[in-house]
Structures are given as C-alpha cells and as structure tokens.
Amino acid sequence: MEKAVIEIAGKKYELKVITGTEGEKAIDISELRKLTGHITLDYGFMNTGVCRSAISFIDGEKGILRYRGIPIEELAEKSTFVETSYLLIHGELPGKNELENYSELLNYHSMLHEDMKHFFDGFPAASHPMNILSTMLNALSSFYPEIETNTKIENIDLAATRLISKTRTIAAFSYKKSKGHPFVYPRKDLTYCANFLNMMFSSPVATYEIDPDIVKALNLLLIIHAEHEQNCSTTAVKTIGSSGVNLYTSISAGVSALWGTLHGGANQEVIEMLEAIGKPENISKFISRAKDKNDSFRLMGFGHRVYKNYDPRARILKKTCDKILAKIKTSQPLLEIAQKLEEIALRDEYFIERKLYPNVDFYSGIIYKAIGIPVEMFTVMFAIGRMPGWIAHWKELNSDQETKILRPRQVYIGSKIRNYIPIDKR
Ligand code: ACO
C-alpha cells in the first residue's frame, strides 16, 4: 500500500495514502496528532477531505461533474429534476414504478400545514425569501417531530420527500406574500416544475399558461444545481447534522449558508452587477475594479474554489440561454453584456493567471430572469435545486460508521496565561 512519510524534528512517520475510485489520492492524517502531537492548518479547507463520499465526482482541472457516476451533461439533457433527486438520494436511477410512486409522494406532501400559512404574516414585507425559507424549513421539525425519535430509514425518506416537495411550496408562497397576492395551492395534475410555476404565477384573476419549454428549462436549472459535493452549504448541513440534530434543522442551516454572496447568493449579485454595468462600453471599468486590490469588488459569477477550468454547468447553461431567449423572443441586453464581459475577462492576464472562469451562477440568473423569476428569488431557486444534494449528504453522514461530530482544531495565538484584574485596577 502506498504511504506518505512526514518528518518532524528529525523523526519520520508513515501515513496511509487512500485512493478514490477515480484515482484521486488523499493522505490519511487521522492518526497525526496522536502520533506526532501536531495538527494541520488548512485555511478554508483548501486541501482537506472530510469524508469518503459516493454521491458526486468533480475534477475541477478537467471541468468534470458527475452525479452518482453519471455525467451532468447527460442528466441535463435526458433527466428531470424529480428523477435526478431520486438518483442522488437513493444512489440509483428509479425504475418506472419507483419513479411513479416517488412523484405521487411528492404530490401528496406538497401542501403546507395550514398553521404554517400564518407564519408568512409575521415577516416584514421586505424580508428576503431566503430568510423566510430557512425559518420555515426549520419550523417543519416542530410540525413533524417524529423525526427526533424515529430515525428509521423510511422516516428519513419521508422527511426527505417532504423537504423536496414543501420547499417548492414555501418558495412560491413567500413570493406571493411579497406581492400581497393570495397563495395558489399545489395541483395534483401538474408535474413538479409545472406546479411550481403555477403556484408562482397563476392568480384568481389571470390564468397562467404553462409553457413546456419553460418547464424544461426549469428542470435543467434545478438538475444543474442539485449537487456539488462538499461545498459551503453542504458542509454546513453536515456540520450541523453531525451533532445529531434532525434533517429539517440541518437543511435550514444549508439554506442560510447558501444565501451568502460568495456562494448561492452570487446569482442575484450577477444580475445586479450586469445591470450596474448597463452597457458594453462600461465593461472595462468594472474589470479594472475587479483587478484592483484596493477595491473589494469582485466579478460576480467568476471563479470557483474547485473549477480551475470552465465550470461544466456554466457551459450547459450558456447554450440554454440562447435557446430560451430565442423561444421567448425577448431581447435580453444583459445576455449581450454577459457574453462580452466573459470574452474580455477570458482574454485578460489577471483572470488567465488565476484560472478564473464563469461559474454556474454567471448564466443561471439570465435564464431565471427570462422565465419571469424575480431577482430576489434566484437564490431560493438554487436552494430548491440543491435540496436533494444536501439530503443525500446528510443521509450518507448518518449511515457512515466513520462519522464523528465535525469539530476542527485551531492554532491558538492569543495571550499566554495572565491573571484576572479587578475592575477598579484596570
Ligand atoms: N473577481 C476578481 N478576482 C477574483 C475573483 C473574482 N470573481 N475570484 C477570485 N479572484 C482572485 C482573488 O482576488 C485572488 O487573487 P490573489 O491571488 O491575487 O489574491 C485569487 O483570484 C484566488 O481567489 P480566492 O478568493 O483565494 O479563491 P477561492 O477559491 O477562495 O474563492 C470564490 C472562490 C469564493 C468563488 C471566488 O472566486 C469569488 O469570490 N467569486 C465571486 C463570487 C461567486 O461568483 N460565487 C459563486 C461561486 S459558485 C457557487 O457557489 C455556486
């Protein structure tokens, strides 16, 4: 077996090397502190693997993403969000009957407890829908408290189904609330994405025509967002989940983490940035700002912790952007600015050197905008999509014998021991 050798103060220690299915290598340091008295220091966990996982595979250098072994390009072209959710959560694509049963369950669990409807009234009108979503998801554990005591797999799967289905209802209700419009209930005859669009856009005074192309685009966006291994929000779900707290509460932490502008919140920021740029002539000014170390501005939708090559999800979405905009027949000046911005940035030495490419958020906002989703809902859309990934990781964590409470260490750099000084002597 391959070994790594580390030398500390003249003494050598052997550490195991673990190899993943795609040949990636990891040095197992789980015995390091016991053997050497040292810990590792890794800001932002740039080099730290936290577990072995069988859910998704990313090769950031080659721009590869696979869910349970299946390339994202194939799922984006051939699957639906419901089918991909099943794949991520259960590990295999569903058979015909399994898919029908799963869709039926998603339909059955799509309503909210009527008491939860009153919660929406308690939020100020200007509340961000991500805040509403995370609060409401946490509240689900009070409505379905059996999750605390009955941790059998069927019960976890039931909670997972509720989450995937109800998140969509909560999201649509929070939008209706922000408009001051009556809630539109889910319908049994509609598929997952069609149901969401209907809950968002139909009203007692205006029928909403469900366009199959828009349903397809939404399926694609949710599939693209469904899973991305140990990112910030998934790590939040796992950190909280490792303490033993229930699935609903763990997922609510993931929504909070996703809200941040360096993570899922970037899709909203991209549109706001493109709007601020306003016209192609202003692009170079913004690029200069992004390169200026004294300016905190970053090019939103550019760069990724793992992809040091084109994000494969951005490539898929870029193609879809053209199709969906042609179909909707709207001119989309933001797309023109986005394409020019990308072109200029990818030729600029600063971005080339740092391997900064457009990420998934760069084009997703333009499609969401084109299909009528309001900008403040963009990160919520990401959360609806990411739900199966978070759930799959929570389940994996809870079934893994190696799981321990996630509790990193630190290098203390504060004062050495000193005495307490009474207040009158300070
Ligand atoms: N614009 C300008 N410069 C950038 C950008 C950017 N978008 N992203 C990274 N850089 C620069 C940094 O200033 C740094 O430069 P330096 O080496 O001269 O100091 C270098 O590139 C490396 O950047 P880090 O922040 O160290 O890279 P990290 O892997 O920690 O960050 C991140 C990745 C957070 C995504 C970053 O690229 C970023 O802030 N991007 C903009 C926000 C964004 O689009 N987020 C969405 C990510 S995708 C997702 O979460 C779904």
XYZ file of C-alpha atoms and ligand atoms in Angstrom:
477
model
C 0.000 0.000 0.000
C 1.230 3.499 -0.881
C 2.489 5.506 2.103
C 3.389 9.147 2.739
C 6.280 9.970 5.046
C 6.347 13.065 7.173
C 9.435 14.170 9.089
C 9.069 16.281 12.219
C 12.082 17.238 14.337
C 14.180 14.521 12.708
C 11.647 11.771 13.339
C 9.826 10.088 10.423
C 6.196 8.980 10.490
C 4.377 6.913 7.893
C 0.837 7.850 6.907
C -1.592 5.811 4.799
C -2.472 7.033 1.302
C -6.087 6.466 0.280
C -7.105 6.252 -3.384
C -10.606 7.101 -4.623
C -12.404 5.356 -7.483
C -11.262 7.999 -9.967
C -7.657 7.733 -8.805
C -7.553 10.830 -6.600
C -5.184 10.474 -3.635
C -5.506 11.533 -0.028
C -3.053 11.297 2.856
C -4.912 9.917 5.856
C -3.892 12.144 8.780
C -6.440 10.806 11.252
C -3.612 9.471 13.485
C -1.337 12.507 13.020
C -1.966 14.261 16.322
C -1.832 11.010 18.284
C 1.481 10.062 16.653
C 3.218 13.448 16.443
C 1.394 15.933 18.699
C 0.897 18.161 15.640
C -2.256 19.198 13.830
C -2.566 20.510 10.269
C -3.501 24.082 9.398
C -5.542 24.499 6.213
C -7.304 27.854 5.764
C -10.671 27.411 4.039
C -10.131 23.604 3.926
C -8.436 24.041 0.534
C -6.680 20.662 0.887
C -8.795 18.857 3.440
C -11.053 15.918 2.664
C -13.674 15.498 5.361
C -15.039 12.090 4.397
C -15.247 9.444 1.695
C -18.326 10.066 -0.401
C -20.097 8.229 -3.211
C -22.512 10.999 -4.246
C -20.746 13.174 -6.810
C -17.395 13.414 -8.514
C -15.716 16.642 -9.617
C -12.477 17.088 -11.483
C -12.009 20.842 -11.340
C -8.978 20.851 -13.619
C -10.767 18.944 -16.388
C -14.193 20.536 -15.795
C -15.954 17.237 -14.957
C -19.065 16.830 -12.788
C -20.922 13.538 -12.307
C -23.818 12.634 -10.036
C -23.562 9.013 -8.834
C -21.224 8.431 -11.791
C -23.499 9.919 -14.472
C -22.122 12.979 -16.342
C -24.021 16.195 -15.660
C -24.314 16.754 -19.425
C -26.354 13.517 -19.800
C -28.614 14.274 -16.865
C -29.156 17.841 -18.093
C -30.192 16.560 -21.497
C -32.223 13.479 -20.581
C -33.430 13.557 -16.982
C -35.951 15.509 -14.922
C -35.343 17.126 -11.559
C -37.542 14.544 -9.815
C -35.643 11.628 -11.353
C -32.263 13.236 -10.565
C -33.390 13.817 -6.958
C -34.210 10.123 -6.645
C -30.825 9.216 -8.125
C -28.944 11.437 -5.676
C -30.871 10.412 -2.585
C -31.138 6.667 -3.300
C -27.967 6.109 -5.309
C -29.604 4.610 -8.439
C -31.933 5.832 -11.165
C -35.522 4.821 -10.325
C -37.407 2.140 -12.269
C -40.736 3.125 -13.856
C -42.811 2.149 -10.800
C -40.374 3.696 -8.355
C -40.479 6.974 -10.267
C -44.287 6.955 -10.362
C -44.505 6.270 -6.627
C -41.944 8.939 -5.858
C -43.783 11.531 -7.989
C -47.037 10.545 -6.278
C -45.438 11.052 -2.848
C -44.039 14.432 -3.867
C -47.526 15.419 -4.905
C -49.074 14.100 -1.674
C -46.629 16.036 0.536
C -46.694 19.292 -1.389
C -49.151 21.130 0.882
C -48.078 23.045 3.966
C -49.770 22.532 7.318
C -52.441 25.254 7.350
C -50.999 26.652 10.612
C -47.738 27.367 8.824
C -49.500 29.778 6.499
C -49.817 32.260 9.376
C -46.037 32.373 9.751
C -45.786 34.265 6.480
C -47.812 37.114 8.042
C -45.202 37.584 10.756
C -42.411 38.550 8.365
C -41.914 42.191 7.386
C -42.911 42.768 3.741
C -39.296 43.407 2.690
C -37.946 40.114 4.129
C -35.572 38.243 1.865
C -37.224 34.977 0.720
C -34.068 33.022 1.703
C -34.611 34.117 5.276
C -38.253 33.038 5.106
C -37.291 29.701 3.548
C -34.666 28.828 6.133
C -37.009 29.758 9.008
C -39.912 27.767 7.570
C -37.798 24.678 6.915
C -36.538 24.747 10.484
C -40.157 25.028 11.649
C -41.016 21.771 9.839
C -39.294 19.858 12.649
C -41.967 21.148 15.041
C -44.742 20.028 12.697
C -43.198 16.590 12.132
C -41.487 15.947 15.495
C -41.397 12.172 14.988
C -38.117 12.713 13.137
C -36.470 13.220 16.550
C -37.356 9.780 17.830
C -37.982 7.641 14.781
C -34.784 7.632 12.752
C -35.664 4.543 10.708
C -34.724 4.924 7.060
C -38.396 5.070 5.921
C -38.945 8.004 8.218
C -35.854 9.788 6.933
C -37.015 9.165 3.357
C -40.422 10.574 4.256
C -38.774 13.707 5.713
C -36.631 13.978 2.569
C -39.721 13.788 0.342
C -41.480 16.398 2.436
C -38.481 18.705 2.161
C -38.168 18.411 -1.610
C -41.870 18.968 -2.101
C -42.635 21.590 0.540
C -39.587 23.746 -0.214
C -41.176 24.479 -3.578
C -44.492 25.423 -1.938
C -42.796 27.619 0.701
C -40.788 29.357 -2.037
C -43.879 30.136 -4.124
C -45.896 31.236 -1.065
C -43.111 33.590 0.047
C -43.187 35.207 -3.392
C -46.985 35.572 -3.298
C -46.701 37.049 0.186
C -44.146 39.623 -1.044
C -46.631 40.674 -3.758
C -49.582 40.736 -1.355
C -51.348 38.152 -3.554
C -53.323 35.109 -2.364
C -51.463 31.812 -2.156
C -52.000 29.360 -5.003
C -52.158 25.755 -3.823
C -50.295 22.876 -5.488
C -52.222 20.844 -8.069
C -52.282 17.060 -8.384
C -52.357 17.106 -12.197
C -49.113 19.046 -12.586
C -45.519 17.840 -12.576
C -43.001 19.179 -10.058
C -41.697 22.142 -12.067
C -45.042 22.953 -13.734
C -46.620 23.016 -10.276
C -44.029 25.465 -9.012
C -44.529 27.808 -11.966
C -48.290 27.635 -11.483
C -48.035 28.399 -7.746
C -45.776 31.358 -8.566
C -47.587 32.917 -11.490
C -51.241 31.941 -11.661
C -53.784 34.030 -9.798
C -57.568 34.146 -9.416
C -57.663 36.972 -11.961
C -55.103 35.749 -14.506
C -54.684 32.272 -15.896
C -51.099 31.223 -16.294
C -50.331 29.207 -19.422
C -47.705 26.622 -18.526
C -45.144 26.581 -21.313
C -43.453 23.158 -21.709
C -40.204 24.851 -22.832
C -40.086 26.859 -19.635
C -40.836 23.714 -17.606
C -37.906 22.057 -19.416
C -35.595 24.995 -18.717
C -36.554 24.942 -15.040
C -35.913 21.190 -14.825
C -32.486 21.784 -16.325
C -31.617 24.596 -13.907
C -32.661 22.540 -10.885
C -30.700 19.493 -12.117
C -27.623 21.661 -12.609
C -27.910 22.970 -9.060
C -28.794 19.640 -7.444
C -25.431 18.571 -6.062
C -21.842 19.733 -5.749
C -20.054 17.618 -3.128
C -18.510 19.322 -0.051
C -19.320 22.980 -0.843
C -20.005 25.579 1.862
C -23.747 24.908 2.303
C -23.382 21.116 2.174
C -20.627 21.382 4.766
C -22.985 23.500 6.878
C -25.685 20.801 6.612
C -23.151 18.137 7.569
C -21.590 20.107 10.408
C -24.970 20.756 11.988
C -26.153 17.218 11.182
C -23.066 15.665 12.784
C -24.222 16.988 16.165
C -27.255 14.699 15.861
C -29.847 17.346 15.047
C -32.728 16.378 12.750
C -32.799 16.596 8.949
C -35.125 19.630 8.707
C -32.967 21.767 11.008
C -29.752 20.664 9.297
C -31.180 21.625 5.899
C -32.298 25.001 7.203
C -28.621 25.694 8.057
C -27.702 24.804 4.471
C -30.172 27.399 3.169
C -28.585 30.042 5.412
C -25.102 29.169 4.156
C -26.249 29.236 0.539
C -27.636 32.750 0.977
C -24.136 34.304 1.202
C -22.901 36.286 -1.796
C -19.741 34.198 -2.207
C -21.927 31.095 -2.578
C -25.511 30.810 -3.897
C -26.222 34.499 -3.370
C -23.916 35.175 -6.312
C -26.681 34.525 -8.882
C -28.616 37.549 -7.634
C -25.389 39.590 -7.487
C -24.531 38.672 -11.096
C -27.734 40.245 -12.423
C -27.297 43.282 -10.203
C -23.714 43.622 -11.487
C -24.783 43.257 -15.159
C -27.480 45.876 -14.581
C -24.947 48.192 -12.948
C -22.616 47.764 -15.941
C -25.574 48.813 -18.073
C -23.858 48.880 -21.474
C -20.898 47.080 -23.089
C -18.796 50.286 -23.087
C -18.671 50.185 -19.256
C -17.278 46.650 -19.023
C -13.590 47.583 -18.896
C -14.210 49.923 -15.947
C -15.727 47.022 -13.958
C -12.931 44.644 -14.975
C -10.363 47.178 -13.712
C -12.221 47.424 -10.417
C -12.251 43.599 -10.070
C -8.462 43.564 -10.550
C -7.782 46.410 -8.116
C -6.565 45.025 -4.775
C -7.776 48.185 -3.011
C -11.315 47.668 -4.244
C -13.420 44.927 -2.641
C -15.441 44.494 -5.869
C -15.204 41.047 -7.475
C -16.567 39.951 -10.806
C -19.631 38.055 -9.611
C -20.183 34.690 -11.303
C -16.461 34.324 -11.914
C -14.078 31.966 -10.151
C -14.667 28.802 -8.216
C -12.924 27.021 -5.387
C -12.819 23.745 -7.290
C -13.124 24.557 -11.012
C -9.873 25.888 -12.372
C -11.301 25.355 -15.842
C -14.690 26.216 -17.371
C -17.468 25.181 -14.942
C -19.307 22.442 -16.935
C -22.614 23.736 -15.569
C -21.915 27.219 -16.960
C -21.226 25.666 -20.368
C -24.612 23.876 -20.373
C -26.445 26.987 -19.206
C -24.770 29.231 -21.765
C -26.241 27.057 -24.542
C -29.672 27.052 -22.886
C -29.595 30.832 -22.542
C -29.544 31.282 -26.308
C -32.348 28.753 -26.874
C -34.680 30.027 -24.190
C -34.220 33.671 -25.144
C -34.907 32.873 -28.796
C -38.032 30.967 -27.781
C -39.342 33.703 -25.503
C -38.457 36.220 -28.209
C -37.300 38.816 -25.733
C -34.220 40.817 -26.448
C -32.022 40.438 -23.447
C -29.415 43.194 -23.208
C -27.990 41.572 -20.076
C -27.027 38.487 -22.088
C -25.111 40.651 -24.527
C -23.240 42.339 -21.666
C -22.581 38.944 -20.022
C -21.152 37.474 -23.222
C -18.906 40.491 -23.859
C -17.775 40.528 -20.229
C -16.867 36.854 -20.426
C -14.994 37.380 -23.690
C -12.955 40.277 -22.294
C -12.237 38.611 -18.933
C -11.101 35.357 -20.532
C -8.512 37.272 -22.580
C -7.255 39.248 -19.572
C -3.955 38.144 -17.974
C -5.337 38.631 -14.422
C -8.152 36.105 -14.989
C -5.988 33.716 -17.065
C -3.262 33.567 -14.397
C -5.748 32.852 -11.617
C -7.777 30.408 -13.722
C -10.961 32.400 -13.207
C -13.795 31.207 -15.478
C -17.544 31.832 -15.418
C -19.243 29.657 -12.804
C -22.777 28.210 -12.686
C -24.186 31.482 -11.403
C -22.977 33.539 -14.335
C -25.717 32.410 -16.738
C -28.382 30.957 -14.422
C -29.697 34.394 -13.429
C -30.211 35.430 -17.049
C -32.369 32.356 -17.689
C -34.299 32.799 -14.437
C -34.941 36.417 -15.356
C -36.090 35.445 -18.845
C -38.608 32.920 -17.481
C -40.036 35.520 -15.117
C -38.439 34.601 -11.787
C -37.816 37.790 -9.793
C -34.186 38.504 -8.906
C -34.683 38.185 -5.142
C -35.935 34.614 -5.721
C -32.806 33.448 -7.594
C -31.013 32.061 -4.551
C -34.243 30.383 -3.447
C -34.314 28.621 -6.833
C -30.792 27.425 -6.134
C -31.951 26.108 -2.742
C -34.868 24.200 -4.310
C -32.366 22.611 -6.690
C -29.714 21.834 -4.063
C -32.185 20.091 -1.717
C -31.515 16.505 -2.959
C -27.740 17.018 -2.711
C -27.959 18.243 0.884
C -30.268 15.372 1.804
C -28.022 12.775 0.154
C -25.017 14.057 2.139
C -26.970 14.137 5.404
C -28.035 10.518 4.822
C -24.513 9.456 3.896
C -23.139 11.131 7.019
C -25.657 9.336 9.199
C -25.019 5.916 7.700
C -21.219 6.185 7.711
C -19.535 4.260 10.534
C -16.578 6.667 10.361
C -18.757 9.711 11.148
C -17.749 11.777 14.126
C -19.036 15.153 15.242
C -17.349 17.693 12.936
C -15.114 19.652 15.206
C -11.926 21.185 13.758
C -8.982 22.241 15.890
C -7.076 25.558 15.868
C -3.668 27.039 16.466
C -4.095 29.360 19.442
C -2.380 32.744 19.009
C -3.932 34.664 21.933
C -2.327 35.810 25.209
C -0.340 33.438 27.348
C -1.759 32.813 30.813
C -2.344 36.016 32.798
C -4.242 36.961 35.919
C -7.696 38.451 36.207
C -7.538 42.163 37.083
C -10.325 43.517 39.306
C -12.315 46.312 37.623
C -11.017 49.101 39.917
C -7.422 48.243 38.963
C -7.881 48.301 35.138
N -13.106 38.596 -9.376
C -11.844 39.076 -9.230
N -10.845 38.393 -8.639
C -11.136 37.153 -8.180
C -12.415 36.591 -8.308
C -13.428 37.367 -8.938
N -14.654 36.882 -9.088
N -12.414 35.353 -7.754
C -11.167 35.152 -7.305
N -10.395 36.240 -7.556
C -8.960 36.380 -7.269
C -8.717 36.665 -5.790
O -8.679 38.059 -5.527
C -7.378 36.001 -5.600
O -6.389 36.849 -6.145
P -4.908 36.935 -5.475
O -4.347 35.542 -5.635
O -4.207 37.977 -6.249
O -5.135 37.288 -4.031
C -7.440 34.762 -6.489
O -8.360 35.115 -7.531
C -7.937 33.500 -5.775
O -9.172 33.797 -5.165
P -9.677 33.171 -3.793
O -10.731 34.056 -3.196
O -8.485 32.821 -2.953
O -10.295 31.809 -4.323
P -11.321 30.919 -3.558
O -11.211 29.577 -4.121
O -11.160 31.070 -2.080
O -12.743 31.617 -3.915
C -14.792 32.138 -4.872
C -13.652 31.114 -4.774
C -15.323 32.499 -3.467
C -15.948 31.528 -5.657
C -14.280 33.428 -5.595
O -13.797 33.085 -6.888
C -15.322 34.522 -5.687
O -15.464 35.324 -4.744
N -16.091 34.607 -6.823
C -17.138 35.591 -6.961
C -18.406 35.118 -6.240
C -19.090 33.975 -6.977
O -19.294 34.007 -8.177
N -19.511 32.973 -6.184
C -20.217 31.795 -6.701
C -19.345 30.585 -6.646
S -20.187 29.211 -7.375
C -21.261 28.716 -6.191
O -21.091 28.890 -5.026
C -22.414 28.012 -6.646
